Coordinates of N, CA and C in Angstrom, one line a residue:
X1 N -89.5 9.7 15.5 CA -90.6 10.4 16.2 C -91.3 11.2 15.2
X2 N -90.6 11.9 14.2 CA -91.3 12.8 13.3 C -92.2 12.0 12.4
X3 N -91.9 10.7 12.0 CA -92.8 9.9 11.2 C -94.1 9.6 11.9
X4 N -94.0 9.6 13.3 CA -95.2 9.3 14.0 C -96.2 10.5 14.1
X5 N -95.7 11.6 13.7 CA -96.6 12.8 13.7 C -96.5 13.5 15.1
X6 N -95.5 13.2 15.9 CA -95.4 13.8 17.2 C -94.6 15.1 17.1
X7 N -95.1 16.2 17.7 CA -94.4 17.4 17.7 C -94.1 17.9 19.1
X8 N -93.2 18.7 19.3 CA -92.9 19.2 20.7 C -94.2 19.8 21.2
X9 N -94.5 19.5 22.5 CA -95.7 20.0 23.1 C -96.8 19.0 23.2
X10 N -96.7 17.9 22.4 CA -97.7 16.8 22.4 C -97.6 16.1 23.8
X11 N -98.7 15.5 24.2 CA -98.8 14.7 25.4 C -99.2 13.3 25.1
X12 N -98.5 12.3 25.7 CA -98.9 10.9 25.5 C -100.1 10.7 26.4
X13 N -101.3 10.3 25.9 CA -102.5 10.1 26.6 C -102.6 8.6 27.1
X14 N -102.2 7.7 26.2 CA -102.3 6.3 26.5 C -101.4 5.5 25.6
X15 N -101.0 4.3 26.1 CA -100.2 3.4 25.3 C -101.0 2.1 25.1
X16 N -101.1 1.6 23.9 CA -101.8 0.4 23.6 C -100.8 -0.6 23.0
X17 N -100.7 -1.8 23.6 CA -99.9 -2.9 23.1 C -100.8 -3.9 22.6
X18 N -100.6 -4.3 21.3 CA -101.4 -5.3 20.6 C -100.5 -6.5 20.5
X19 N -101.0 -7.7 20.9 CA -100.3 -8.9 20.8 C -101.2 -10.0 20.4
X20 N -100.6 -11.1 19.8 CA -101.4 -12.2 19.4 C -101.0 -13.4 20.3
X21 N -102.0 -14.0 20.9 CA -101.7 -15.2 21.7 C -102.3 -16.4 21.0
X22 N -101.6 -17.5 21.0 CA -102.0 -18.7 20.4 C -102.3 -19.8 21.4
X23 N -103.5 -20.4 21.3 CA -103.8 -21.6 22.1 C -104.2 -22.7 21.1
X24 N -103.2 -23.5 20.7 CA -103.4 -24.5 19.7 C -103.6 -23.9 18.4
X25 N -104.8 -24.1 17.8 CA -105.0 -23.5 16.5 C -105.7 -22.1 16.6
X26 N -106.1 -21.7 17.7 CA -106.9 -20.5 17.9 C -105.9 -19.3 18.2
X27 N -106.0 -18.3 17.4 CA -105.3 -17.0 17.7 C -106.2 -16.0 18.2
X28 N -105.7 -15.3 19.2 CA -106.5 -14.3 19.9 C -105.7 -13.0 19.9
X29 N -106.3 -11.9 19.4 CA -105.6 -10.6 19.5 C -106.0 -10.0 20.8
X30 N -105.0 -9.6 21.5 CA -105.2 -9.0 22.8 C -104.6 -7.6 22.8
X31 N -105.4 -6.6 23.3 CA -104.9 -5.2 23.4 C -104.9 -4.9 24.9
X32 N -103.8 -4.4 25.3 CA -103.6 -3.9 26.7 C -103.3 -2.4 26.6
X33 N -104.0 -1.7 27.5 CA -103.8 -0.2 27.5 C -103.3 0.3 28.8
X34 N -102.6 1.3 28.8 CA -102.1 2.0 30.0 C -102.4 3.5 29.9
X35 N -103.2 4.0 30.7 CA -103.5 5.5 30.6 C -102.4 6.2 31.3
X36 N -102.0 7.3 30.7 CA -100.9 8.1 31.2 C -101.2 9.6 31.0
X37 N -102.4 10.0 30.7 CA -102.8 11.4 30.4 C -102.6 12.3 31.6
X38 N -102.2 13.5 31.4 CA -102.1 14.5 32.5 C -101.1 14.2 33.5
X39 N -100.0 13.5 33.1 CA -98.9 13.2 34.1 C -97.7 13.9 33.6
X40 N -96.8 14.2 34.5 CA -95.5 14.7 34.1 C -94.6 13.6 33.6
X41 N -93.4 14.0 33.2 CA -92.5 13.0 32.5 C -92.3 11.8 33.4
X42 N -91.9 12.0 34.6 CA -91.5 10.9 35.6 C -92.7 10.0 35.8
X43 N -93.9 10.6 36.0 CA -95.1 9.8 36.2 C -95.5 9.0 35.0
X44 N -95.3 9.6 33.8 CA -95.6 8.8 32.6 C -94.7 7.6 32.4
X45 N -93.4 7.8 32.7 CA -92.4 6.7 32.6 C -92.8 5.6 33.6
X46 N -93.1 6.1 34.8 CA -93.5 5.1 35.8 C -94.8 4.3 35.4
X47 N -95.8 5.0 34.8 CA -97.0 4.3 34.4 C -96.6 3.3 33.3
X48 N -95.7 3.6 32.4 CA -95.3 2.7 31.3 C -94.5 1.5 31.9
X49 N -93.7 1.8 32.9 CA -92.8 0.7 33.4 C -93.6 -0.4 34.2
X50 N -94.8 0.0 34.6 CA -95.6 -1.0 35.3 C -96.7 -1.6 34.4
X51 N -96.4 -1.5 33.1 CA -97.3 -2.0 32.1 C -97.5 -3.5 32.3
X52 N -98.8 -3.9 32.2 CA -99.1 -5.4 32.4 C -98.5 -6.2 31.2
X53 N -97.8 -7.2 31.5 CA -97.3 -8.1 30.5 C -95.9 -7.6 29.9
X54 N -95.5 -8.3 28.9 CA -94.2 -8.0 28.3 C -94.3 -7.1 27.1
X55 N -93.7 -6.0 27.1 CA -93.7 -5.1 25.9 C -92.7 -5.5 24.9
X56 N -91.5 -6.1 25.4 CA -90.4 -6.3 24.5 C -90.7 -7.3 23.4
X57 N -91.7 -8.3 23.6 CA -92.0 -9.3 22.6 C -93.2 -8.8 21.7
X58 N -93.6 -7.6 21.9 CA -94.8 -7.1 21.2 C -94.4 -6.5 19.8
X59 N -95.1 -7.0 18.8 CA -94.7 -6.5 17.4 C -95.3 -5.1 17.2
X60 N -96.3 -4.7 18.0 CA -97.0 -3.4 17.7 C -97.2 -2.6 19.0
X61 N -96.8 -1.4 19.0 CA -97.0 -0.5 20.1 C -97.6 0.8 19.6
X62 N -98.8 1.1 20.1 CA -99.5 2.3 19.6 C -99.6 3.4 20.7
X63 N -99.1 4.6 20.4 CA -99.2 5.7 21.3 C -100.4 6.5 21.0
X64 N -101.2 6.8 22.0 CA -102.3 7.7 21.9 C -101.9 9.1 22.2
X65 N -101.8 10.0 21.3 CA -101.3 11.4 21.5 C -102.4 12.4 21.5
X66 N -102.2 13.4 22.4 CA -103.2 14.5 22.5 C -102.4 15.8 22.2
X67 N -102.8 16.6 21.3 CA -102.2 17.8 21.1 C -103.1 18.9 21.8
X68 N -102.6 19.4 22.8 CA -103.5 20.2 23.6 C -103.9 21.5 22.9
X69 N -103.0 22.2 22.3 CA -103.3 23.4 21.6 C -102.1 23.9 20.7
X70 N -102.4 24.3 19.6 CA -101.4 24.9 18.7 C -101.3 26.4 19.1
X71 N -100.2 26.9 19.4 CA -100.0 28.3 19.8 C -100.3 29.2 18.6
X72 N -101.2 30.2 18.7 CA -101.5 31.1 17.5 C -100.2 31.8 17.1
X73 N -100.1 32.0 15.8 CA -99.0 32.6 15.2 C -99.4 33.9 14.5
X74 N -98.4 34.8 14.5 CA -98.6 36.1 13.9 C -97.6 36.2 12.8
X75 N -98.0 36.5 11.5 CA -97.1 36.7 10.4 C -96.8 38.2 10.4
X76 N -95.6 38.6 10.5 CA -95.3 40.0 10.5 C -94.3 40.4 9.4
X77 N -94.7 41.5 8.7 CA -93.8 42.1 7.7 C -93.3 43.4 8.3
X78 N -91.9 43.5 8.4 CA -91.3 44.6 9.0 C -90.6 45.4 7.8
X79 N -90.8 46.7 7.7 CA -90.2 47.5 6.7 C -89.2 48.4 7.3
X80 N -88.0 48.4 6.7 CA -86.9 49.3 7.1 C -86.9 50.5 6.2
X81 N -86.4 51.7 6.6 CA -86.2 52.7 5.6 C -85.2 52.3 4.6
X82 N -85.4 52.6 3.3 CA -84.4 52.2 2.3 C -83.1 52.8 2.5
X83 N -83.0 54.0 3.2 CA -81.7 54.6 3.4 C -80.9 53.8 4.4
X84 N -81.5 52.8 5.1 CA -80.7 52.0 6.1 C -80.3 50.6 5.5
X85 N -80.6 50.4 4.2 CA -80.3 49.1 3.6 C -79.3 49.3 2.5
X86 N -78.4 48.3 2.3 CA -77.4 48.4 1.3 C -78.1 48.3 -0.1
X87 N -77.4 48.8 -1.1 CA -78.0 48.7 -2.5 C -78.3 47.2 -2.8
X88 N -79.4 46.9 -3.4 CA -79.8 45.6 -3.8 C -80.3 44.7 -2.7
X89 N -80.4 45.2 -1.5 CA -80.9 44.5 -0.3 C -82.4 44.9 -0.1
X90 N -83.3 44.0 0.1 CA -84.7 44.3 0.3 C -84.8 45.0 1.7
X91 N -85.7 46.0 1.7 CA -86.0 46.7 3.0 C -87.1 46.1 3.7
X92 N -87.6 44.9 3.3 CA -88.7 44.2 3.9 C -88.2 42.9 4.5
X93 N -88.6 42.6 5.7 CA -88.2 41.3 6.4 C -89.5 40.7 6.9
X94 N -89.7 39.4 6.6 CA -90.9 38.7 7.1 C -90.4 37.8 8.3
X95 N -91.2 37.9 9.4 CA -90.9 37.1 10.6 C -92.2 36.5 11.1
X96 N -92.1 35.5 11.9 CA -93.2 34.8 12.5 C -93.1 34.9 14.0
X97 N -94.2 35.4 14.7 CA -94.2 35.6 16.1 C -95.3 34.7 16.7
X98 N -95.2 34.5 18.0 CA -96.3 33.7 18.6 C -97.1 34.6 19.5
X99 N -98.4 34.4 19.6 CA -99.3 35.2 20.4 C -98.8 35.2 21.9
X100 N -98.8 36.4 22.4 CA -98.4 36.6 23.8 C -97.0 37.1 23.9
X101 N -96.2 37.2 22.8 CA -94.9 37.7 22.8 C -94.9 39.2 22.9
X102 N -93.9 39.8 23.6 CA -93.7 41.2 23.7 C -93.1 41.6 22.3
X103 N -93.6 42.6 21.7 CA -93.2 43.0 20.3 C -91.7 43.3 20.2
X104 N -91.2 44.2 21.1 CA -89.8 44.6 21.1 C -88.9 43.4 21.2
X105 N -89.1 42.6 22.3 CA -88.2 41.4 22.5 C -88.3 40.4 21.3
X106 N -89.5 40.2 20.8 CA -89.6 39.3 19.7 C -88.9 39.7 18.5
X107 N -89.0 41.0 18.1 CA -88.3 41.5 17.0 C -86.8 41.5 17.2
X108 N -86.3 41.9 18.3 CA -84.9 41.9 18.6 C -84.3 40.4 18.5
X109 N -85.1 39.5 19.1 CA -84.7 38.1 19.0 C -84.6 37.5 17.6
X110 N -85.4 38.1 16.7 CA -85.4 37.6 15.3 C -84.5 38.5 14.4
X111 N -83.7 39.3 15.0 CA -82.7 40.1 14.2 C -83.2 41.4 13.6
X112 N -84.3 41.9 14.0 CA -84.8 43.2 13.6 C -84.0 44.3 14.3
X113 N -83.4 45.2 13.5 CA -82.5 46.3 14.1 C -83.4 47.5 14.3
X114 N -83.5 47.9 15.5 CA -84.3 49.1 15.8 C -83.3 50.2 16.2
X115 N -82.8 50.9 15.2 CA -81.7 51.9 15.5 C -82.1 53.2 14.7
X116 N -82.7 54.1 15.3 CA -83.1 55.3 14.7 C -82.2 56.4 15.3
X117 N -81.2 56.8 14.6 CA -80.3 57.8 15.1 C -80.9 59.1 15.6
X118 N -82.0 59.5 14.9 CA -82.7 60.8 15.2 C -83.8 60.6 16.2
X119 N -84.2 59.3 16.5 CA -85.3 59.1 17.4 C -85.0 59.2 18.8
X120 N -86.0 59.6 19.6 CA -85.8 59.8 21.0 C -85.9 58.5 21.7
X121 N -85.3 58.4 22.9 CA -85.4 57.2 23.7 C -86.7 57.1 24.4
X122 N -87.2 55.9 24.6 CA -88.4 55.6 25.3 C -88.3 55.8 26.8
X123 N -89.2 56.4 27.4 CA -89.2 56.6 28.9 C -89.3 55.3 29.6
X124 N -89.9 54.2 29.0 CA -90.1 53.0 29.7 C -88.9 52.0 29.6
X125 N -88.4 51.8 28.4 CA -87.3 50.8 28.2 C -85.9 51.5 27.9
X126 N -85.9 52.8 27.6 CA -84.6 53.4 27.4 C -84.0 53.2 26.0
X127 N -84.8 52.5 25.1 CA -84.4 52.2 23.8 C -85.2 53.1 22.8
X128 N -84.9 52.9 21.5 CA -85.7 53.6 20.5 C -86.7 52.6 19.9
X129 N -87.9 52.5 20.5 CA -88.8 51.4 20.2 C -90.1 51.8 19.5
X130 N -90.2 53.0 19.0 CA -91.5 53.4 18.4 C -91.6 52.8 17.0
X131 N -92.7 52.1 16.7 CA -93.0 51.6 15.4 C -94.3 52.1 14.9
X132 N -94.5 52.0 13.6 CA -95.7 52.5 13.0 C -96.4 51.3 12.4
X133 N -97.6 51.0 12.9 CA -98.4 49.8 12.4 C -99.4 50.2 11.3
X134 N -99.2 49.6 10.1 CA -100.1 50.0 9.0 C -101.2 48.9 8.8
X135 N -100.9 47.7 9.4 CA -102.0 46.7 9.3 C -101.9 45.8 10.5
X136 N -103.0 45.4 11.1 CA -103.1 44.5 12.2 C -103.0 45.1 13.5
X137 N -103.4 46.3 13.7 CA -103.4 47.0 15.0 C -104.2 46.3 16.0
X138 N -105.3 45.6 15.5 CA -106.2 44.9 16.5 C -105.6 43.6 17.0
X139 N -104.5 43.2 16.4 CA -103.8 42.0 16.9 C -102.8 42.3 18.0
X140 N -102.7 43.6 18.3 CA -101.9 44.1 19.5 C -102.8 44.4 20.6
X141 N -102.2 44.3 21.8 CA -103.0 44.7 23.0 C -103.4 46.2 23.0
X142 N -104.4 46.6 23.6 CA -104.8 48.0 23.6 C -103.7 48.9 24.3
X143 N -103.6 50.1 23.8 CA -102.7 51.0 24.4 C -103.1 51.4 25.8
X144 N -102.1 51.6 26.7 CA -102.3 52.1 28.0 C -102.6 53.6 27.9
X145 N -103.1 54.2 29.0 CA -103.4 55.6 29.0 C -102.1 56.4 28.8
X146 N -101.0 56.0 29.4 CA -99.8 56.7 29.2 C -99.3 56.6 27.7
X147 N -99.4 55.4 27.1 CA -99.0 55.3 25.7 C -99.9 56.1 24.8
X148 N -101.2 56.1 25.1 CA -102.2 56.9 24.4 C -101.8 58.3 24.4
X149 N -101.4 58.9 25.5 CA -101.0 60.3 25.6 C -99.8 60.6 24.8
X150 N -98.8 59.6 25.0 CA -97.5 59.8 24.3 C -97.7 59.8 22.8
X151 N -98.6 59.0 22.3 CA -98.7 58.8 20.8 C -100.0 59.5 20.2
X152 N -100.5 60.5 20.9 CA -101.7 61.2 20.5 C -101.6 61.8 19.1
X153 N -100.4 62.2 18.7 CA -100.3 62.8 17.4 C -100.1 61.8 16.3
X154 N -99.9 60.6 16.6 CA -99.6 59.5 15.6 C -100.4 58.3 16.0
X155 N -101.7 58.2 15.5 CA -102.5 57.1 15.9 C -102.0 55.7 15.4
X156 N -101.1 55.6 14.5 CA -100.6 54.3 14.1 C -99.3 53.9 14.8
X157 N -98.8 54.8 15.7 CA -97.6 54.5 16.4 C -97.8 53.7 17.6
X158 N -96.9 52.8 17.9 CA -96.9 52.0 19.2 C -95.5 52.0 19.8
X159 N -95.5 51.8 21.1 CA -94.2 51.6 21.7 C -94.0 50.1 21.7
X160 N -93.0 49.6 21.0 CA -92.8 48.1 20.9 C -92.6 47.5 22.2
X161 N -92.0 48.2 23.2 CA -91.7 47.6 24.5 C -93.0 47.4 25.3
X162 N -94.1 48.1 24.9 CA -95.4 47.9 25.6 C -96.4 47.1 24.8
X163 N -96.1 46.8 23.6 CA -97.1 46.1 22.8 C -96.9 44.5 22.9
X164 N -98.0 43.8 22.9 CA -98.0 42.4 23.0 C -98.7 41.9 21.7
X165 N -98.2 41.0 20.9 CA -98.8 40.5 19.7 C -99.8 39.4 20.0
X166 N -100.7 39.2 19.1 CA -101.7 38.1 19.3 C -102.7 38.3 20.4
X167 N -103.1 39.6 20.6 CA -104.0 39.9 21.7 C -105.2 39.0 21.7
X168 N -105.6 38.5 22.9 CA -106.7 37.5 23.0 C -106.5 36.2 22.2
X169 N -105.2 35.8 22.0 CA -104.8 34.6 21.3 C -105.3 34.6 19.9
X170 N -105.2 35.8 19.2 CA -105.6 35.9 17.8 C -104.5 35.5 16.9
X171 N -104.8 35.1 15.7 CA -103.8 34.9 14.6 C -104.1 36.0 13.6
X172 N -103.0 36.2 12.7 CA -103.2 37.2 11.6 C -101.9 37.7 11.2
X173 N -102.1 38.8 10.4 CA -100.9 39.5 9.8 C -100.8 40.9 10.3
X174 N -99.5 41.3 10.5 CA -99.2 42.6 11.0 C -98.1 43.2 10.1
X175 N -98.3 44.4 9.7 CA -97.3 45.1 8.9 C -96.9 46.4 9.6
X176 N -95.6 46.6 9.8 CA -95.1 47.8 10.5 C -93.8 48.3 10.0
X177 N -93.6 49.5 10.3 CA -92.3 50.2 10.0 C -91.5 50.5 11.2
X178 N -90.2 50.3 11.1 CA -89.3 50.7 12.2 C -88.4 51.8 11.8
X179 N -87.8 52.4 12.8 CA -86.8 53.6 12.6 C -87.5 54.7 11.9
X180 N -88.6 55.2 12.5 CA -89.6 56.1 11.8 C -88.9 57.4 11.3
X181 N -88.0 58.0 12.1 CA -87.4 59.3 11.6 C -86.6 59.2 10.3
X182 N -86.2 58.0 10.0 CA -85.4 57.8 8.8 C -86.3 57.7 7.5
X183 N -87.6 57.6 7.7 CA -88.6 57.4 6.6 C -88.8 58.8 5.9
X184 N -88.4 59.9 6.5 CA -88.6 61.2 5.8 C -87.9 61.3 4.5
X185 N -86.7 60.6 4.5 CA -85.9 60.7 3.3 C -86.4 59.8 2.1
X186 N -87.3 58.9 2.4 CA -87.7 57.9 1.4 C -88.9 58.4 0.6

């Protein structure tokens, strides 16, 4: 399947079977098509099972594939305080997120540790989720009024539990810092 260029999320739009029929000395190339666009899995299989003629004797089967949309991606650079990293270990981690993901869940799912011993807990999620965004703030959803009031003294800070990446299906780069109270020592 990979050699055919099909990736998860692709949809089979039609199947074309090419065959050669011989009548004496004359060869005729015949193409039969079966449309199966916008059908679920069971309906696609049913459409292919009622294909006119024999598919098993056919030397060539062509799938017409439609790629509906590639989901926009966000490249994120996450910086940890050096005091939280072992000697010789980089304090920078690069991860890839998809547009529409919640920032906190996406970072936790990709192994980002948000543990700030001196940080206060968020009123919304109960965790320590404040991050500082140094690049790509426009790729996050706008702050709510409550978040705006909570972060009025730090315009680059966001509550990760309330931030959604890839706002308006945008792609781009985001750079942020986690565990903000630990950065005072660096």
